[in-house]
């Protein structure tokens, strides 16, 4: 629960959600495409962010991994 209150933890959780949603949409596209509204619509939006901004998301994941290893 304390990860939500730290910016690094919040960013890590957001990156993990983006990467997971993008992977799930790549494997099972109908699972997220039929739920574009409501609570599951947030995961569809995260998947779209992961697809469109994939180089930046990958760079952010690498930076967070290095930061986690160094820390």
N, CA, C and O atoms as a Maestro MAE file, in Angstrom:
{
 s_m_m2io_version
 :::
 2.0.0
}

f_m_ct {
 s_m_title
 :::
 protein
 m_atom[284] {
  # First column is atom index #
  i_m_mmod_type
  r_m_x_coord
  r_m_y_coord
  r_m_z_coord
  i_m_residue_number
  s_m_chain_name
  s_m_pdb_residue_name
  s_m_pdb_atom_name
  i_m_atomic_number
  :::
  1 25 0.818 -1.190 0.000 1 A "UNK " " N  " 7
  2 3 0.000 0.000 0.000 1 A "UNK " " CA " 6
  3 2 0.860 1.250 0.000 1 A "UNK " " C  " 6
  4 15 0.407 2.295 -0.467 1 A "UNK " " O  " 8
  5 25 2.091 1.182 0.510 2 A "UNK " " N  " 7
  6 3 2.921 2.375 0.554 2 A "UNK " " CA " 6
  7 2 3.489 2.732 -0.812 2 A "UNK " " C  " 6
  8 15 3.972 3.849 -0.995 2 A "UNK " " O  " 8
  9 25 3.446 1.812 -1.779 3 A "UNK " " N  " 7
  10 3 3.951 2.120 -3.119 3 A "UNK " " CA " 6
  11 2 3.104 3.193 -3.797 3 A "UNK " " C  " 6
  12 15 3.596 3.895 -4.681 3 A "UNK " " O  " 8
  13 25 1.874 3.328 -3.410 4 A "UNK " " N  " 7
  14 3 0.997 4.323 -4.011 4 A "UNK " " CA " 6
  15 2 1.405 5.730 -3.589 4 A "UNK " " C  " 6
  16 15 1.185 6.683 -4.336 4 A "UNK " " O  " 8
  17 25 1.990 5.875 -2.416 5 A "UNK " " N  " 7
  18 3 2.306 7.183 -1.889 5 A "UNK " " CA " 6
  19 2 3.666 7.701 -2.340 5 A "UNK " " C  " 6
  20 15 3.968 8.878 -2.148 5 A "UNK " " O  " 8
  21 25 4.485 6.851 -2.930 6 A "UNK " " N  " 7
  22 3 5.777 7.273 -3.445 6 A "UNK " " CA " 6
  23 2 5.682 7.384 -4.960 6 A "UNK " " C  " 6
  24 15 5.052 6.551 -5.612 6 A "UNK " " O  " 8
  25 25 6.308 8.414 -5.514 7 A "UNK " " N  " 7
  26 3 6.219 8.632 -6.955 7 A "UNK " " CA " 6
  27 2 6.867 7.485 -7.725 7 A "UNK " " C  " 6
  28 15 6.339 7.063 -8.754 7 A "UNK " " O  " 8
  29 25 7.998 6.974 -7.248 8 A "UNK " " N  " 7
  30 3 8.666 5.864 -7.928 8 A "UNK " " CA " 6
  31 2 7.788 4.621 -7.951 8 A "UNK " " C  " 6
  32 15 7.700 3.931 -8.966 8 A "UNK " " O  " 8
  33 25 7.149 4.344 -6.841 9 A "UNK " " N  " 7
  34 3 6.266 3.179 -6.774 9 A "UNK " " CA " 6
  35 2 5.044 3.335 -7.657 9 A "UNK " " C  " 6
  36 15 4.610 2.381 -8.303 9 A "UNK " " O  " 8
  37 25 4.493 4.530 -7.685 10 A "UNK " " N  " 7
  38 3 3.339 4.797 -8.541 10 A "UNK " " CA " 6
  39 2 3.704 4.662 -10.010 10 A "UNK " " C  " 6
  40 15 2.938 4.099 -10.792 10 A "UNK " " O  " 8
  41 25 4.873 5.174 -10.391 11 A "UNK " " N  " 7
  42 3 5.336 5.053 -11.768 11 A "UNK " " CA " 6
  43 2 5.593 3.595 -12.138 11 A "UNK " " C  " 6
  44 15 5.287 3.175 -13.254 11 A "UNK " " O  " 8
  45 25 6.148 2.831 -11.218 12 A "UNK " " N  " 7
  46 3 6.395 1.409 -11.466 12 A "UNK " " CA " 6
  47 2 5.089 0.647 -11.651 12 A "UNK " " C  " 6
  48 15 4.982 -0.181 -12.555 12 A "UNK " " O  " 8
  49 25 4.112 0.911 -10.821 13 A "UNK " " N  " 7
  50 3 2.808 0.259 -10.944 13 A "UNK " " CA " 6
  51 2 2.148 0.630 -12.266 13 A "UNK " " C  " 6
  52 15 1.556 -0.223 -12.926 13 A "UNK " " O  " 8
  53 25 2.246 1.898 -12.654 14 A "UNK " " N  " 7
  54 3 1.674 2.339 -13.925 14 A "UNK " " CA " 6
  55 2 2.356 1.660 -15.106 14 A "UNK " " C  " 6
  56 15 1.683 1.237 -16.045 14 A "UNK " " O  " 8
  57 25 3.676 1.551 -15.073 15 A "UNK " " N  " 7
  58 3 4.400 0.874 -16.151 15 A "UNK " " CA " 6
  59 2 4.041 -0.606 -16.227 15 A "UNK " " C  " 6
  60 15 3.887 -1.153 -17.319 15 A "UNK " " O  " 8
  61 25 3.907 -1.246 -15.087 16 A "UNK " " N  " 7
  62 3 3.521 -2.660 -15.080 16 A "UNK " " CA " 6
  63 2 2.110 -2.857 -15.627 16 A "UNK " " C  " 6
  64 15 1.853 -3.826 -16.340 16 A "UNK " " O  " 8
  65 25 1.202 -1.952 -15.301 17 A "UNK " " N  " 7
  66 3 -0.160 -2.041 -15.837 17 A "UNK " " CA " 6
  67 2 -0.180 -1.833 -17.349 17 A "UNK " " C  " 6
  68 15 -0.896 -2.531 -18.066 17 A "UNK " " O  " 8
  69 25 0.606 -0.874 -17.830 18 A "UNK " " N  " 7
  70 3 0.674 -0.628 -19.273 18 A "UNK " " CA " 6
  71 2 1.241 -1.839 -19.993 18 A "UNK " " C  " 6
  72 15 0.682 -2.280 -20.998 18 A "UNK " " O  " 8
  73 25 2.335 -2.379 -19.496 19 A "UNK " " N  " 7
  74 3 2.967 -3.530 -20.155 19 A "UNK " " CA " 6
  75 2 2.072 -4.766 -20.101 19 A "UNK " " C  " 6
  76 15 1.977 -5.497 -21.087 19 A "UNK " " O  " 8
  77 25 1.424 -5.007 -18.985 20 A "UNK " " N  " 7
  78 3 0.547 -6.163 -18.854 20 A "UNK " " CA " 6
  79 2 -0.676 -6.038 -19.747 20 A "UNK " " C  " 6
  80 15 -1.076 -7.005 -20.394 20 A "UNK " " O  " 8
  81 25 -1.270 -4.857 -19.785 21 A "UNK " " N  " 7
  82 3 -2.450 -4.652 -20.635 21 A "UNK " " CA " 6
  83 2 -2.100 -4.804 -22.109 21 A "UNK " " C  " 6
  84 15 -2.873 -5.378 -22.876 21 A "UNK " " O  " 8
  85 25 -0.945 -4.295 -22.506 22 A "UNK " " N  " 7
  86 3 -0.522 -4.419 -23.895 22 A "UNK " " CA " 6
  87 2 -0.275 -5.871 -24.260 22 A "UNK " " C  " 6
  88 15 -0.639 -6.305 -25.352 22 A "UNK " " O  " 8
  89 25 0.340 -6.627 -23.360 23 A "UNK " " N  " 7
  90 3 0.587 -8.048 -23.618 23 A "UNK " " CA " 6
  91 2 -0.722 -8.826 -23.719 23 A "UNK " " C  " 6
  92 15 -0.879 -9.666 -24.605 23 A "UNK " " O  " 8
  93 25 -1.653 -8.552 -22.821 24 A "UNK " " N  " 7
  94 3 -2.941 -9.256 -22.850 24 A "UNK " " CA " 6
  95 2 -3.698 -8.926 -24.132 24 A "UNK " " C  " 6
  96 15 -4.320 -9.805 -24.728 24 A "UNK " " O  " 8
  97 25 -3.651 -7.670 -24.558 25 A "UNK " " N  " 7
  98 3 -4.345 -7.298 -25.801 25 A "UNK " " CA " 6
  99 2 -3.690 -7.946 -27.015 25 A "UNK " " C  " 6
  100 15 -4.377 -8.277 -27.981 25 A "UNK " " O  " 8
  101 25 -2.372 -8.131 -26.981 26 A "UNK " " N  " 7
  102 3 -1.690 -8.791 -28.096 26 A "UNK " " CA " 6
  103 2 -2.050 -10.274 -28.164 26 A "UNK " " C  " 6
  104 15 -2.159 -10.835 -29.254 26 A "UNK " " O  " 8
  105 25 -2.233 -10.906 -27.018 27 A "UNK " " N  " 7
  106 3 -2.539 -12.336 -26.987 27 A "UNK " " CA " 6
  107 2 -4.024 -12.610 -27.190 27 A "UNK " " C  " 6
  108 15 -4.393 -13.534 -27.915 27 A "UNK " " O  " 8
  109 25 -4.867 -11.820 -26.560 28 A "UNK " " N  " 7
  110 3 -6.323 -12.000 -26.617 28 A "UNK " " CA " 6
  111 2 -6.982 -10.665 -26.953 28 A "UNK " " C  " 6
  112 15 -7.481 -9.992 -26.051 28 A "UNK " " O  " 8
  113 25 -6.999 -10.264 -28.221 29 A "UNK " " N  " 7
  114 3 -7.505 -8.929 -28.559 29 A "UNK " " CA " 6
  115 2 -8.979 -8.718 -28.227 29 A "UNK " " C  " 6
  116 15 -9.373 -7.608 -27.869 29 A "UNK " " O  " 8
  117 25 -9.791 -9.750 -28.337 30 A "UNK " " N  " 7
  118 3 -11.222 -9.565 -28.094 30 A "UNK " " CA " 6
  119 2 -11.521 -9.338 -26.613 30 A "UNK " " C  " 6
  120 15 -12.561 -8.776 -26.270 30 A "UNK " " O  " 8
  121 25 -10.628 -9.766 -25.746 31 A "UNK " " N  " 7
  122 3 -10.860 -9.614 -24.309 31 A "UNK " " CA " 6
  123 2 -10.928 -8.140 -23.904 31 A "UNK " " C  " 6
  124 15 -11.781 -7.754 -23.106 31 A "UNK " " O  " 8
  125 25 -10.044 -7.330 -24.445 32 A "UNK " " N  " 7
  126 3 -10.042 -5.911 -24.092 32 A "UNK " " CA " 6
  127 2 -10.838 -5.062 -25.076 32 A "UNK " " C  " 6
  128 15 -11.328 -3.995 -24.706 32 A "UNK " " O  " 8
  129 25 -10.976 -5.511 -26.314 33 A "UNK " " N  " 7
  130 3 -11.679 -4.699 -27.310 33 A "UNK " " CA " 6
  131 2 -13.177 -4.608 -27.049 33 A "UNK " " C  " 6
  132 15 -13.809 -3.611 -27.396 33 A "UNK " " O  " 8
  133 25 -13.745 -5.641 -26.440 34 A "UNK " " N  " 7
  134 3 -15.190 -5.591 -26.182 34 A "UNK " " CA " 6
  135 2 -15.518 -4.779 -24.934 34 A "UNK " " C  " 6
  136 15 -16.681 -4.448 -24.704 34 A "UNK " " O  " 8
  137 25 -14.526 -4.457 -24.138 35 A "UNK " " N  " 7
  138 3 -14.736 -3.694 -22.897 35 A "UNK " " CA " 6
  139 2 -14.044 -2.343 -22.992 35 A "UNK " " C  " 6
  140 15 -13.068 -2.100 -22.282 35 A "UNK " " O  " 8
  141 25 -14.534 -1.463 -23.855 36 A "UNK " " N  " 7
  142 3 -13.915 -0.155 -24.017 36 A "UNK " " CA " 6
  143 2 -14.465 0.883 -23.047 36 A "UNK " " C  " 6
  144 15 -13.917 1.980 -22.942 36 A "UNK " " O  " 8
  145 25 -15.525 0.554 -22.348 37 A "UNK " " N  " 7
  146 3 -16.144 1.487 -21.415 37 A "UNK " " CA " 6
  147 2 -16.206 0.845 -20.030 37 A "UNK " " C  " 6
  148 15 -16.165 -0.378 -19.896 37 A "UNK " " O  " 8
  149 25 -16.302 1.663 -19.036 38 A "UNK " " N  " 7
  150 3 -16.415 1.162 -17.671 38 A "UNK " " CA " 6
  151 2 -15.051 0.913 -17.040 38 A "UNK " " C  " 6
  152 15 -14.044 1.490 -17.451 38 A "UNK " " O  " 8
  153 25 -15.040 0.052 -16.044 39 A "UNK " " N  " 7
  154 3 -13.809 -0.229 -15.298 39 A "UNK " " CA " 6
  155 2 -12.761 -0.889 -16.186 39 A "UNK " " C  " 6
  156 15 -11.587 -0.522 -16.130 39 A "UNK " " O  " 8
  157 25 -13.165 -1.858 -17.005 40 A "UNK " " N  " 7
  158 3 -12.219 -2.545 -17.877 40 A "UNK " " CA " 6
  159 2 -11.766 -1.672 -19.040 40 A "UNK " " C  " 6
  160 15 -10.791 -1.998 -19.716 40 A "UNK " " O  " 8
  161 25 -12.457 -0.582 -19.276 41 A "UNK " " N  " 7
  162 3 -12.031 0.361 -20.307 41 A "UNK " " CA " 6
  163 2 -10.692 1.009 -19.976 41 A "UNK " " C  " 6
  164 15 -9.955 1.412 -20.876 41 A "UNK " " O  " 8
  165 25 -10.382 1.110 -18.709 42 A "UNK " " N  " 7
  166 3 -9.085 1.656 -18.308 42 A "UNK " " CA " 6
  167 2 -7.952 0.762 -18.806 42 A "UNK " " C  " 6
  168 15 -6.907 1.262 -19.221 42 A "UNK " " O  " 8
  169 25 -8.147 -0.542 -18.767 43 A "UNK " " N  " 7
  170 3 -7.121 -1.463 -19.260 43 A "UNK " " CA " 6
  171 2 -6.989 -1.377 -20.773 43 A "UNK " " C  " 6
  172 15 -5.891 -1.528 -21.310 43 A "UNK " " O  " 8
  173 25 -8.105 -1.135 -21.469 44 A "UNK " " N  " 7
  174 3 -8.050 -0.946 -22.923 44 A "UNK " " CA " 6
  175 2 -7.257 0.315 -23.249 44 A "UNK " " C  " 6
  176 15 -6.464 0.327 -24.190 44 A "UNK " " O  " 8
  177 25 -7.470 1.377 -22.470 45 A "UNK " " N  " 7
  178 3 -6.733 2.619 -22.689 45 A "UNK " " CA " 6
  179 2 -5.251 2.440 -22.382 45 A "UNK " " C  " 6
  180 15 -4.405 2.982 -23.093 45 A "UNK " " O  " 8
  181 25 -4.928 1.694 -21.341 46 A "UNK " " N  " 7
  182 3 -3.528 1.415 -21.027 46 A "UNK " " CA " 6
  183 2 -2.864 0.604 -22.135 46 A "UNK " " C  " 6
  184 15 -1.693 0.816 -22.451 46 A "UNK " " O  " 8
  185 25 -3.610 -0.318 -22.720 47 A "UNK " " N  " 7
  186 3 -3.073 -1.105 -23.832 47 A "UNK " " CA " 6
  187 2 -2.819 -0.224 -25.045 47 A "UNK " " C  " 6
  188 15 -1.825 -0.413 -25.747 47 A "UNK " " O  " 8
  189 25 -3.694 0.725 -25.299 48 A "UNK " " N  " 7
  190 3 -3.496 1.651 -26.424 48 A "UNK " " CA " 6
  191 2 -2.257 2.525 -26.190 48 A "UNK " " C  " 6
  192 15 -1.511 2.806 -27.129 48 A "UNK " " O  " 8
  193 25 -2.040 2.946 -24.963 49 A "UNK " " N  " 7
  194 3 -0.837 3.719 -24.637 49 A "UNK " " CA " 6
  195 2 0.403 2.870 -24.884 49 A "UNK " " C  " 6
  196 15 1.386 3.345 -25.453 49 A "UNK " " O  " 8
  197 25 0.354 1.623 -24.458 50 A "UNK " " N  " 7
  198 3 1.490 0.725 -24.661 50 A "UNK " " CA " 6
  199 2 1.777 0.444 -26.125 50 A "UNK " " C  " 6
  200 15 2.935 0.279 -26.510 50 A "UNK " " O  " 8
  201 25 0.733 0.390 -26.948 51 A "UNK " " N  " 7
  202 3 0.936 0.143 -28.373 51 A "UNK " " CA " 6
  203 2 1.477 1.374 -29.078 51 A "UNK " " C  " 6
  204 15 2.393 1.263 -29.893 51 A "UNK " " O  " 8
  205 25 0.945 2.512 -28.790 52 A "UNK " " N  " 7
  206 3 1.322 3.728 -29.517 52 A "UNK " " CA " 6
  207 2 2.626 4.338 -29.028 52 A "UNK " " C  " 6
  208 15 3.363 4.934 -29.814 52 A "UNK " " O  " 8
  209 25 2.916 4.200 -27.767 53 A "UNK " " N  " 7
  210 3 4.128 4.795 -27.202 53 A "UNK " " CA " 6
  211 2 5.127 3.724 -26.759 53 A "UNK " " C  " 6
  212 15 5.835 3.907 -25.769 53 A "UNK " " O  " 8
  213 25 5.185 2.618 -27.484 54 A "UNK " " N  " 7
  214 3 6.002 1.491 -27.042 54 A "UNK " " CA " 6
  215 2 7.490 1.818 -26.884 54 A "UNK " " C  " 6
  216 15 8.092 1.307 -25.940 54 A "UNK " " O  " 8
  217 25 8.130 2.632 -27.737 55 A "UNK " " N  " 7
  218 3 9.548 2.931 -27.479 55 A "UNK " " CA " 6
  219 2 9.753 3.691 -26.173 55 A "UNK " " C  " 6
  220 15 10.711 3.438 -25.443 55 A "UNK " " O  " 8
  221 25 8.852 4.617 -25.887 56 A "UNK " " N  " 7
  222 3 8.987 5.393 -24.654 56 A "UNK " " CA " 6
  223 2 8.671 4.552 -23.420 56 A "UNK " " C  " 6
  224 15 9.311 4.701 -22.379 56 A "UNK " " O  " 8
  225 25 7.693 3.679 -23.539 57 A "UNK " " N  " 7
  226 3 7.363 2.783 -22.423 57 A "UNK " " CA " 6
  227 2 8.526 1.833 -22.169 57 A "UNK " " C  " 6
  228 15 8.879 1.578 -21.018 57 A "UNK " " O  " 8
  229 25 9.121 1.308 -23.234 58 A "UNK " " N  " 7
  230 3 10.269 0.408 -23.078 58 A "UNK " " CA " 6
  231 2 11.442 1.136 -22.436 58 A "UNK " " C  " 6
  232 15 12.117 0.582 -21.569 58 A "UNK " " O  " 8
  233 25 11.688 2.365 -22.851 59 A "UNK " " N  " 7
  234 3 12.767 3.148 -22.255 59 A "UNK " " CA " 6
  235 2 12.492 3.423 -20.782 59 A "UNK " " C  " 6
  236 15 13.405 3.354 -19.959 59 A "UNK " " O  " 8
  237 25 11.248 3.731 -20.443 60 A "UNK " " N  " 7
  238 3 10.889 3.961 -19.042 60 A "UNK " " CA " 6
  239 2 11.055 2.687 -18.219 60 A "UNK " " C  " 6
  240 15 11.487 2.751 -17.068 60 A "UNK " " O  " 8
  241 25 10.720 1.532 -18.791 61 A "UNK " " N  " 7
  242 3 10.905 0.254 -18.084 61 A "UNK " " CA " 6
  243 2 12.387 -0.021 -17.838 61 A "UNK " " C  " 6
  244 15 12.762 -0.490 -16.763 61 A "UNK " " O  " 8
  245 25 13.226 0.267 -18.825 62 A "UNK " " N  " 7
  246 3 14.671 0.061 -18.661 62 A "UNK " " CA " 6
  247 2 15.227 0.991 -17.586 62 A "UNK " " C  " 6
  248 15 16.031 0.572 -16.754 62 A "UNK " " O  " 8
  249 25 14.802 2.245 -17.606 63 A "UNK " " N  " 7
  250 3 15.272 3.200 -16.598 63 A "UNK " " CA " 6
  251 2 14.833 2.770 -15.201 63 A "UNK " " C  " 6
  252 15 15.619 2.839 -14.257 63 A "UNK " " O  " 8
  253 25 13.592 2.330 -15.065 64 A "UNK " " N  " 7
  254 3 13.115 1.884 -13.751 64 A "UNK " " CA " 6
  255 2 13.829 0.613 -13.300 64 A "UNK " " C  " 6
  256 15 14.086 0.441 -12.108 64 A "UNK " " O  " 8
  257 25 14.153 -0.278 -14.236 65 A "UNK " " N  " 7
  258 3 14.885 -1.500 -13.872 65 A "UNK " " CA " 6
  259 2 16.285 -1.155 -13.376 65 A "UNK " " C  " 6
  260 15 16.746 -1.705 -12.376 65 A "UNK " " O  " 8
  261 25 16.958 -0.251 -14.072 66 A "UNK " " N  " 7
  262 3 18.303 0.152 -13.645 66 A "UNK " " CA " 6
  263 2 18.235 0.854 -12.287 66 A "UNK " " C  " 6
  264 15 19.074 0.624 -11.416 66 A "UNK " " O  " 8
  265 25 17.228 1.709 -12.118 67 A "UNK " " N  " 7
  266 3 17.085 2.410 -10.839 67 A "UNK " " CA " 6
  267 2 16.826 1.427 -9.695 67 A "UNK " " C  " 6
  268 15 17.352 1.586 -8.593 67 A "UNK " " O  " 8
  269 25 16.011 0.413 -9.973 68 A "UNK " " N  " 7
  270 3 15.716 -0.589 -8.949 68 A "UNK " " CA " 6
  271 2 16.955 -1.422 -8.606 68 A "UNK " " C  " 6
  272 15 17.190 -1.744 -7.441 68 A "UNK " " O  " 8
  273 25 17.742 -1.765 -9.622 69 A "UNK " " N  " 7
  274 3 18.956 -2.551 -9.377 69 A "UNK " " CA " 6
  275 2 20.021 -1.744 -8.634 69 A "UNK " " C  " 6
  276 15 20.722 -2.277 -7.774 69 A "UNK " " O  " 8
  277 25 20.138 -0.475 -8.963 70 A "UNK " " N  " 7
  278 3 21.159 0.357 -8.319 70 A "UNK " " CA " 6
  279 2 20.761 0.700 -6.900 70 A "UNK " " C  " 6
  280 15 21.606 0.771 -6.008 70 A "UNK " " O  " 8
  281 25 19.484 0.911 -6.694 71 A "UNK " " N  " 7
  282 3 18.997 1.306 -5.370 71 A "UNK " " CA " 6
  283 2 19.086 0.128 -4.460 71 A "UNK " " C  " 6
  284 15 18.728 0.226 -3.287 71 A "UNK " " O  " 8
  :::
 }
 m_bond[283] {
  # First column is bond index #
  i_m_from
  i_m_to
  i_m_order
  :::
  1 1 2 1
  2 2 3 1
  3 3 4 2
  4 3 5 1
  5 5 6 1
  6 6 7 1
  7 7 8 2
  8 7 9 1
  9 9 10 1
  10 10 11 1
  11 11 12 2
  12 11 13 1
  13 13 14 1
  14 14 15 1
  15 15 16 2
  16 15 17 1
  17 17 18 1
  18 18 19 1
  19 19 20 2
  20 19 21 1
  21 21 22 1
  22 22 23 1
  23 23 24 2
  24 23 25 1
  25 25 26 1
  26 26 27 1
  27 27 28 2
  28 27 29 1
  29 29 30 1
  30 30 31 1
  31 31 32 2
  32 31 33 1
  33 33 34 1
  34 34 35 1
  35 35 36 2
  36 35 37 1
  37 37 38 1
  38 38 39 1
  39 39 40 2
  40 39 41 1
  41 41 42 1
  42 42 43 1
  43 43 44 2
  44 43 45 1
  45 45 46 1
  46 46 47 1
  47 47 48 2
  48 47 49 1
  49 49 50 1
  50 50 51 1
  51 51 52 2
  52 51 53 1
  53 53 54 1
  54 54 55 1
  55 55 56 2
  56 55 57 1
  57 57 58 1
  58 58 59 1
  59 59 60 2
  60 59 61 1
  61 61 62 1
  62 62 63 1
  63 63 64 2
  64 63 65 1
  65 65 66 1
  66 66 67 1
  67 67 68 2
  68 67 69 1
  69 69 70 1
  70 70 71 1
  71 71 72 2
  72 71 73 1
  73 73 74 1
  74 74 75 1
  75 75 76 2
  76 75 77 1
  77 77 78 1
  78 78 79 1
  79 79 80 2
  80 79 81 1
  81 81 82 1
  82 82 83 1
  83 83 84 2
  84 83 85 1
  85 85 86 1
  86 86 87 1
  87 87 88 2
  88 87 89 1
  89 89 90 1
  90 90 91 1
  91 91 92 2
  92 91 93 1
  93 93 94 1
  94 94 95 1
  95 95 96 2
  96 95 97 1
  97 97 98 1
  98 98 99 1
  99 99 100 2
  100 99 101 1
  101 101 102 1
  102 102 103 1
  103 103 104 2
  104 103 105 1
  105 105 106 1
  106 106 107 1
  107 107 108 2
  108 107 109 1
  109 109 110 1
  110 110 111 1
  111 111 112 2
  112 111 113 1
  113 113 114 1
  114 114 115 1
  115 115 116 2
  116 115 117 1
  117 117 118 1
  118 118 119 1
  119 119 120 2
  120 119 121 1
  121 121 122 1
  122 122 123 1
  123 123 124 2
  124 123 125 1
  125 125 126 1
  126 126 127 1
  127 127 128 2
  128 127 129 1
  129 129 130 1
  130 130 131 1
  131 131 132 2
  132 131 133 1
  133 133 134 1
  134 134 135 1
  135 135 136 2
  136 135 137 1
  137 137 138 1
  138 138 139 1
  139 139 140 2
  140 139 141 1
  141 141 142 1
  142 142 143 1
  143 143 144 2
  144 143 145 1
  145 145 146 1
  146 146 147 1
  147 147 148 2
  148 147 149 1
  149 149 150 1
  150 150 151 1
  151 151 152 2
  152 151 153 1
  153 153 154 1
  154 154 155 1
  155 155 156 2
  156 155 157 1
  157 157 158 1
  158 158 159 1
  159 159 160 2
  160 159 161 1
  161 161 162 1
  162 162 163 1
  163 163 164 2
  164 163 165 1
  165 165 166 1
  166 166 167 1
  167 167 168 2
  168 167 169 1
  169 169 170 1
  170 170 171 1
  171 171 172 2
  172 171 173 1
  173 173 174 1
  174 174 175 1
  175 175 176 2
  176 175 177 1
  177 177 178 1
  178 178 179 1
  179 179 180 2
  180 179 181 1
  181 181 182 1
  182 182 183 1
  183 183 184 2
  184 183 185 1
  185 185 186 1
  186 186 187 1
  187 187 188 2
  188 187 189 1
  189 189 190 1
  190 190 191 1
  191 191 192 2
  192 191 193 1
  193 193 194 1
  194 194 195 1
  195 195 196 2
  196 195 197 1
  197 197 198 1
  198 198 199 1
  199 199 200 2
  200 199 201 1
  201 201 202 1
  202 202 203 1
  203 203 204 2
  204 203 205 1
  205 205 206 1
  206 206 207 1
  207 207 208 2
  208 207 209 1
  209 209 210 1
  210 210 211 1
  211 211 212 2
  212 211 213 1
  213 213 214 1
  214 214 215 1
  215 215 216 2
  216 215 217 1
  217 217 218 1
  218 218 219 1
  219 219 220 2
  220 219 221 1
  221 221 222 1
  222 222 223 1
  223 223 224 2
  224 223 225 1
  225 225 226 1
  226 226 227 1
  227 227 228 2
  228 227 229 1
  229 229 230 1
  230 230 231 1
  231 231 232 2
  232 231 233 1
  233 233 234 1
  234 234 235 1
  235 235 236 2
  236 235 237 1
  237 237 238 1
  238 238 239 1
  239 239 240 2
  240 239 241 1
  241 241 242 1
  242 242 243 1
  243 243 244 2
  244 243 245 1
  245 245 246 1
  246 246 247 1
  247 247 248 2
  248 247 249 1
  249 249 250 1
  250 250 251 1
  251 251 252 2
  252 251 253 1
  253 253 254 1
  254 254 255 1
  255 255 256 2
  256 255 257 1
  257 257 258 1
  258 258 259 1
  259 259 260 2
  260 259 261 1
  261 261 262 1
  262 262 263 1
  263 263 264 2
  264 263 265 1
  265 265 266 1
  266 266 267 1
  267 267 268 2
  268 267 269 1
  269 269 270 1
  270 270 271 1
  271 271 272 2
  272 271 273 1
  273 273 274 1
  274 274 275 1
  275 275 276 2
  276 275 277 1
  277 277 278 1
  278 278 279 1
  279 279 280 2
  280 279 281 1
  281 281 282 1
  282 282 283 1
  283 283 284 2
  :::
 }
}
